[in-house]
Short mmCIF file of C-alpha atoms in Angstrom, two decimals:
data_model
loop_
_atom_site.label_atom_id
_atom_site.label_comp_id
_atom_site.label_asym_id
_atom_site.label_seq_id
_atom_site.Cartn_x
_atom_site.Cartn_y
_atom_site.Cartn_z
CA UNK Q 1 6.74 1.46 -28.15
CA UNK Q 2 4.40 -0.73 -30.01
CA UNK Q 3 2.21 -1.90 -27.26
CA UNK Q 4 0.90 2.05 -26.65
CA UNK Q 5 -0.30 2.10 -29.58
CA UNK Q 6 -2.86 -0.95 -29.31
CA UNK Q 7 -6.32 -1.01 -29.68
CA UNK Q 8 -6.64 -0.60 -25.82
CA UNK Q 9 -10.07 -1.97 -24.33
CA UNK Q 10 -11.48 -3.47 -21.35
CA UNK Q 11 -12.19 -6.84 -23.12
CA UNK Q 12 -8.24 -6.87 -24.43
CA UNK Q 13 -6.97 -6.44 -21.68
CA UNK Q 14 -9.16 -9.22 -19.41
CA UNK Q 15 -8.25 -11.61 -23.03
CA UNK Q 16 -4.78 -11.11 -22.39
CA UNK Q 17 -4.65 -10.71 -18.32
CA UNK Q 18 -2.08 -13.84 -17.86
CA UNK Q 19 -0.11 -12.61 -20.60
CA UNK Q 20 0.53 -9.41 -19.71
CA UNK Q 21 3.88 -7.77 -18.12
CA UNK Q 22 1.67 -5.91 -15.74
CA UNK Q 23 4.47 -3.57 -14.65
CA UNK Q 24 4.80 -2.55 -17.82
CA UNK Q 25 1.00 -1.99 -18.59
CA UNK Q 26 0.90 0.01 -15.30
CA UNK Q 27 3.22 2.82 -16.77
CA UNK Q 28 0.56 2.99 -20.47
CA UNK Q 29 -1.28 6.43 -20.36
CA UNK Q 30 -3.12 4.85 -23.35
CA UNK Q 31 -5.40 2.14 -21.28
CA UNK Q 32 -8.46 2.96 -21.08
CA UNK Q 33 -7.92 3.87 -17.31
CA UNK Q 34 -11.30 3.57 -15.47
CA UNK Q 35 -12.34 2.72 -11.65
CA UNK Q 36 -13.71 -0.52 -12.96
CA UNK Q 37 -9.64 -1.44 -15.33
CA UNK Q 38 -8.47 -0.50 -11.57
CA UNK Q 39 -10.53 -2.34 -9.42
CA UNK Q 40 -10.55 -5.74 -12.18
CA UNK Q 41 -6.92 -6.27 -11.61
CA UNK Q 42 -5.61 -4.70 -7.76
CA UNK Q 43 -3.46 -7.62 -7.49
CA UNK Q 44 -1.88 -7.59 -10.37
CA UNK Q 45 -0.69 -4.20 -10.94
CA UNK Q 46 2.51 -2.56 -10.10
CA UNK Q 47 1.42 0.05 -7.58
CA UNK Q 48 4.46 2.34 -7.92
CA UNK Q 49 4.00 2.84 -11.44
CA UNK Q 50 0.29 3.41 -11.32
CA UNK Q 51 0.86 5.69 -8.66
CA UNK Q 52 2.90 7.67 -11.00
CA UNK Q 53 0.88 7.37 -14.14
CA UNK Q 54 -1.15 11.06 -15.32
CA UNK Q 55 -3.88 9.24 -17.30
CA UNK Q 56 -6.01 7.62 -14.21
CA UNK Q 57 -9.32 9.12 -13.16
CA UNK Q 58 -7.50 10.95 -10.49
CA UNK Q 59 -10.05 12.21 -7.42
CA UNK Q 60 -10.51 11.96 -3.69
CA UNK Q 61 -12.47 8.83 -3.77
CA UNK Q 62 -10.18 6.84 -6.12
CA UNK Q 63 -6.60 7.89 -3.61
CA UNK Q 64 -8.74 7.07 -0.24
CA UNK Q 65 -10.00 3.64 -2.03
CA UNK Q 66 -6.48 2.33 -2.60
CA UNK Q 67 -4.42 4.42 0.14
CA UNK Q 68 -2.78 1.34 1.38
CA UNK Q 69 -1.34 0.41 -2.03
CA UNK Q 70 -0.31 3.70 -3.53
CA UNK Q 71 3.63 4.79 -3.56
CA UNK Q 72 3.05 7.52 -2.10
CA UNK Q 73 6.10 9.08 -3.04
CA UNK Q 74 6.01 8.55 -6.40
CA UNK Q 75 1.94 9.59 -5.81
CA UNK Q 76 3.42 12.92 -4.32
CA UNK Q 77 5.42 13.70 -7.67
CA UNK Q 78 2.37 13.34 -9.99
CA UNK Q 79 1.20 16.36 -11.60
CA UNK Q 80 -1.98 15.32 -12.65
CA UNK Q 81 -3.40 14.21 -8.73
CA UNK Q 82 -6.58 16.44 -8.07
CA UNK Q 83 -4.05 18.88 -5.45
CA UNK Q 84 -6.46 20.92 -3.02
CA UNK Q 85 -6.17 20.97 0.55
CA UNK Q 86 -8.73 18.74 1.27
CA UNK Q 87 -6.52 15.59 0.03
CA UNK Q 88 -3.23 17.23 1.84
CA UNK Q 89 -4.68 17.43 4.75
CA UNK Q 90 -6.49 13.89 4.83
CA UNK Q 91 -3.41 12.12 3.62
CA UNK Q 92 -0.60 14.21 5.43
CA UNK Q 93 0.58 11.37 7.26
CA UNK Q 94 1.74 9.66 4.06
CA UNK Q 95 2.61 12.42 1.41
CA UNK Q 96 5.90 13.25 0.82
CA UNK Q 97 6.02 16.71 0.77
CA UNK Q 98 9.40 17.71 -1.21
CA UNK Q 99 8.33 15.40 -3.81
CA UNK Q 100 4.72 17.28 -3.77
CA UNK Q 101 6.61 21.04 -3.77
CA UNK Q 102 9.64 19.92 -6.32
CA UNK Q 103 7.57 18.67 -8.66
CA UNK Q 104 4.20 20.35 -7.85
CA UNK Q 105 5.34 24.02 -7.19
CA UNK Q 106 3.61 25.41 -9.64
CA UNK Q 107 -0.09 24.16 -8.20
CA UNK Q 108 0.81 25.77 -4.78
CA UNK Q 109 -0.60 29.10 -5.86
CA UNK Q 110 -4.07 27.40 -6.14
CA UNK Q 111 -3.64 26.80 -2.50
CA UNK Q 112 -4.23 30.02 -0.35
CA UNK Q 113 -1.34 31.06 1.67
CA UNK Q 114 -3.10 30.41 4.64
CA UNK Q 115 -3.47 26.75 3.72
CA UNK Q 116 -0.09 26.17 3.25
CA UNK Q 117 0.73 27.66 6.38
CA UNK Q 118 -1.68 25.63 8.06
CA UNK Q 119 -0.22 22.17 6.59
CA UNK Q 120 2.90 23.36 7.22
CA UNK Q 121 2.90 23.95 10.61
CA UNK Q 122 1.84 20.34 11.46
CA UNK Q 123 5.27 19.23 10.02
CA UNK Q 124 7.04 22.48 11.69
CA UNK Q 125 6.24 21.38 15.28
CA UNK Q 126 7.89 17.55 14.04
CA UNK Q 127 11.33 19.20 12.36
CA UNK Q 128 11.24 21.75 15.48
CA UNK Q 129 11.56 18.75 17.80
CA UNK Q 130 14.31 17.09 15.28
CA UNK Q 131 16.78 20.62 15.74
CA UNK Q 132 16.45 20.31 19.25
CA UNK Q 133 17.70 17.11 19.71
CA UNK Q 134 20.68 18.13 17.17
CA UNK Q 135 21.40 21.04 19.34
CA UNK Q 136 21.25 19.13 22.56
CA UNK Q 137 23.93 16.80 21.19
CA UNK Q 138 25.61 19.42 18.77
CA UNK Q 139 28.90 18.56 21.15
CA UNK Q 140 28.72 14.95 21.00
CA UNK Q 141 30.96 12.57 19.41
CA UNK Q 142 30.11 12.91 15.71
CA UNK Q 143 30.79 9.28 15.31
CA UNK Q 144 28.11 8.29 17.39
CA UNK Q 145 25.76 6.18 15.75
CA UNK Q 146 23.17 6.05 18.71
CA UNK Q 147 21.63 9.58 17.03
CA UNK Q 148 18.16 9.70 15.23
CA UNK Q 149 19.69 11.36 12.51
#
């Protein structure tokens, strides 16, 4: 498209800020993504698509600053997040982690196996609770909707 390939600067883009379809800017690996683009326009952008986009100065810092406006799924799925166990384990809570193993397999062997394990077993303790509630009502009416699953 033709608006990728525009001059991108910081002064074009604050000329232009009522103009702009900011969903649309949101997806554009092209801006000249910085803490300060960010930070200038929080309430305008389209937080699912940034959360998605490759080209932001990804790090610690920048994912705690706007935790409460990422997608986090979409956040999960994107390859070019800073991946160490430090961020898993300080976001847990809010990753989704089949997005973050589907589409992030390949980092997991950066991880040591002893890290995984040790995320893992936070969520193993919540799905362990989950099968025994299935197997407590495993001879229940299968058309009742009063289940948690």
């Amino acid at each position: 498209s033709t608006i990728e390939a525009l001059p991108w600067s910081l002064e074009l883009v604050e000329r232009f800020k009522d103009r702009w379809d900011w969903q649309r800017l949101a997806k554009i690996e092209t801006l000249p993504w910085s803490l300060e683009l960010i930070e200038s326009y929080k309430e305008r952008w389209d937080w699912s698509d940034v959360s998605a986009n490759t080209a932001l100065p990804w790090s610690l810092d920048l994912i705690e600053c706007y935790k409460s406006r990422w997608n986090w799924r979409n956040l999960s799925y994107n390859k070019a997040v800073p991946w160490t166990l430090e961020l898993i384990e300080r976001f847990e809570d809010r990753l989704h982690f089949g997005s973050l193993f589907i589409k992030n397999g390949e980092l997991l062997p950066l991880l040591r196996p002893t890290h995984v394990v040790e995320v893992m077993a936070h969520h193993l303790v919540e799905l362990e609770s989950i099968n025994r509630v299935k197997n407590e009502h495993a001879n229940d009416d299968p058309d009742d909707d009063s289940l948690p699953f």
